[in-house]
């Protein structure tokens, strides 16, 4: 099923993608608190990796208007899931976010005909 107004659907899905990436970045910022209270604790390397990942996720949320934004967001799902190596709870949280992202890509494919294609452009004005 293709959306009756693909331009509007593309913008809406871009907004949803940006919101998901922003929420992922915020969730990653909560991980250091959990790591500090467990096992090996919070090392400088772990803190740096988590802060860089959170920053990348937040910056990627701002790139969702660009054609490569969706691809960048998809690539960032891998390190998000791998934060489970630092805190076991992040396997669940990261896994849920990855599933939500996969669902977004499926909805985008259903509505726009392509999961990664550039968003449709506005039709010429009469």
Short mmCIF file of C-alpha atoms in Angstrom, two decimals, residues 1-4 9 13 102-115:
data_model
loop_
_atom_site.label_atom_id
_atom_site.label_comp_id
_atom_site.label_asym_id
_atom_site.label_seq_id
_atom_site.Cartn_x
_atom_site.Cartn_y
_atom_site.Cartn_z
CA UNK A 1 0.00 0.00 0.00
CA UNK A 2 1.46 3.33 -1.03
CA UNK A 3 0.51 6.42 0.95
CA UNK A 4 -1.93 8.77 -0.82
CA UNK A 9 4.20 10.44 4.84
CA UNK A 13 8.32 9.06 9.08
CA UNK A 102 13.12 -2.31 12.06
CA UNK A 103 9.36 -1.74 12.33
CA UNK A 104 9.84 1.88 11.22
CA UNK A 105 11.78 0.70 8.17
CA UNK A 106 9.01 -1.78 7.33
CA UNK A 107 6.30 0.89 7.63
CA UNK A 108 8.41 3.21 5.48
CA UNK A 109 8.75 0.47 2.86
CA UNK A 110 4.99 -0.13 2.90
CA UNK A 111 4.07 3.56 2.65
CA UNK A 112 6.80 4.88 0.35
CA UNK A 113 7.79 1.78 -1.59
CA UNK A 114 11.40 1.79 -0.34
CA UNK A 115 12.91 1.55 3.12
#
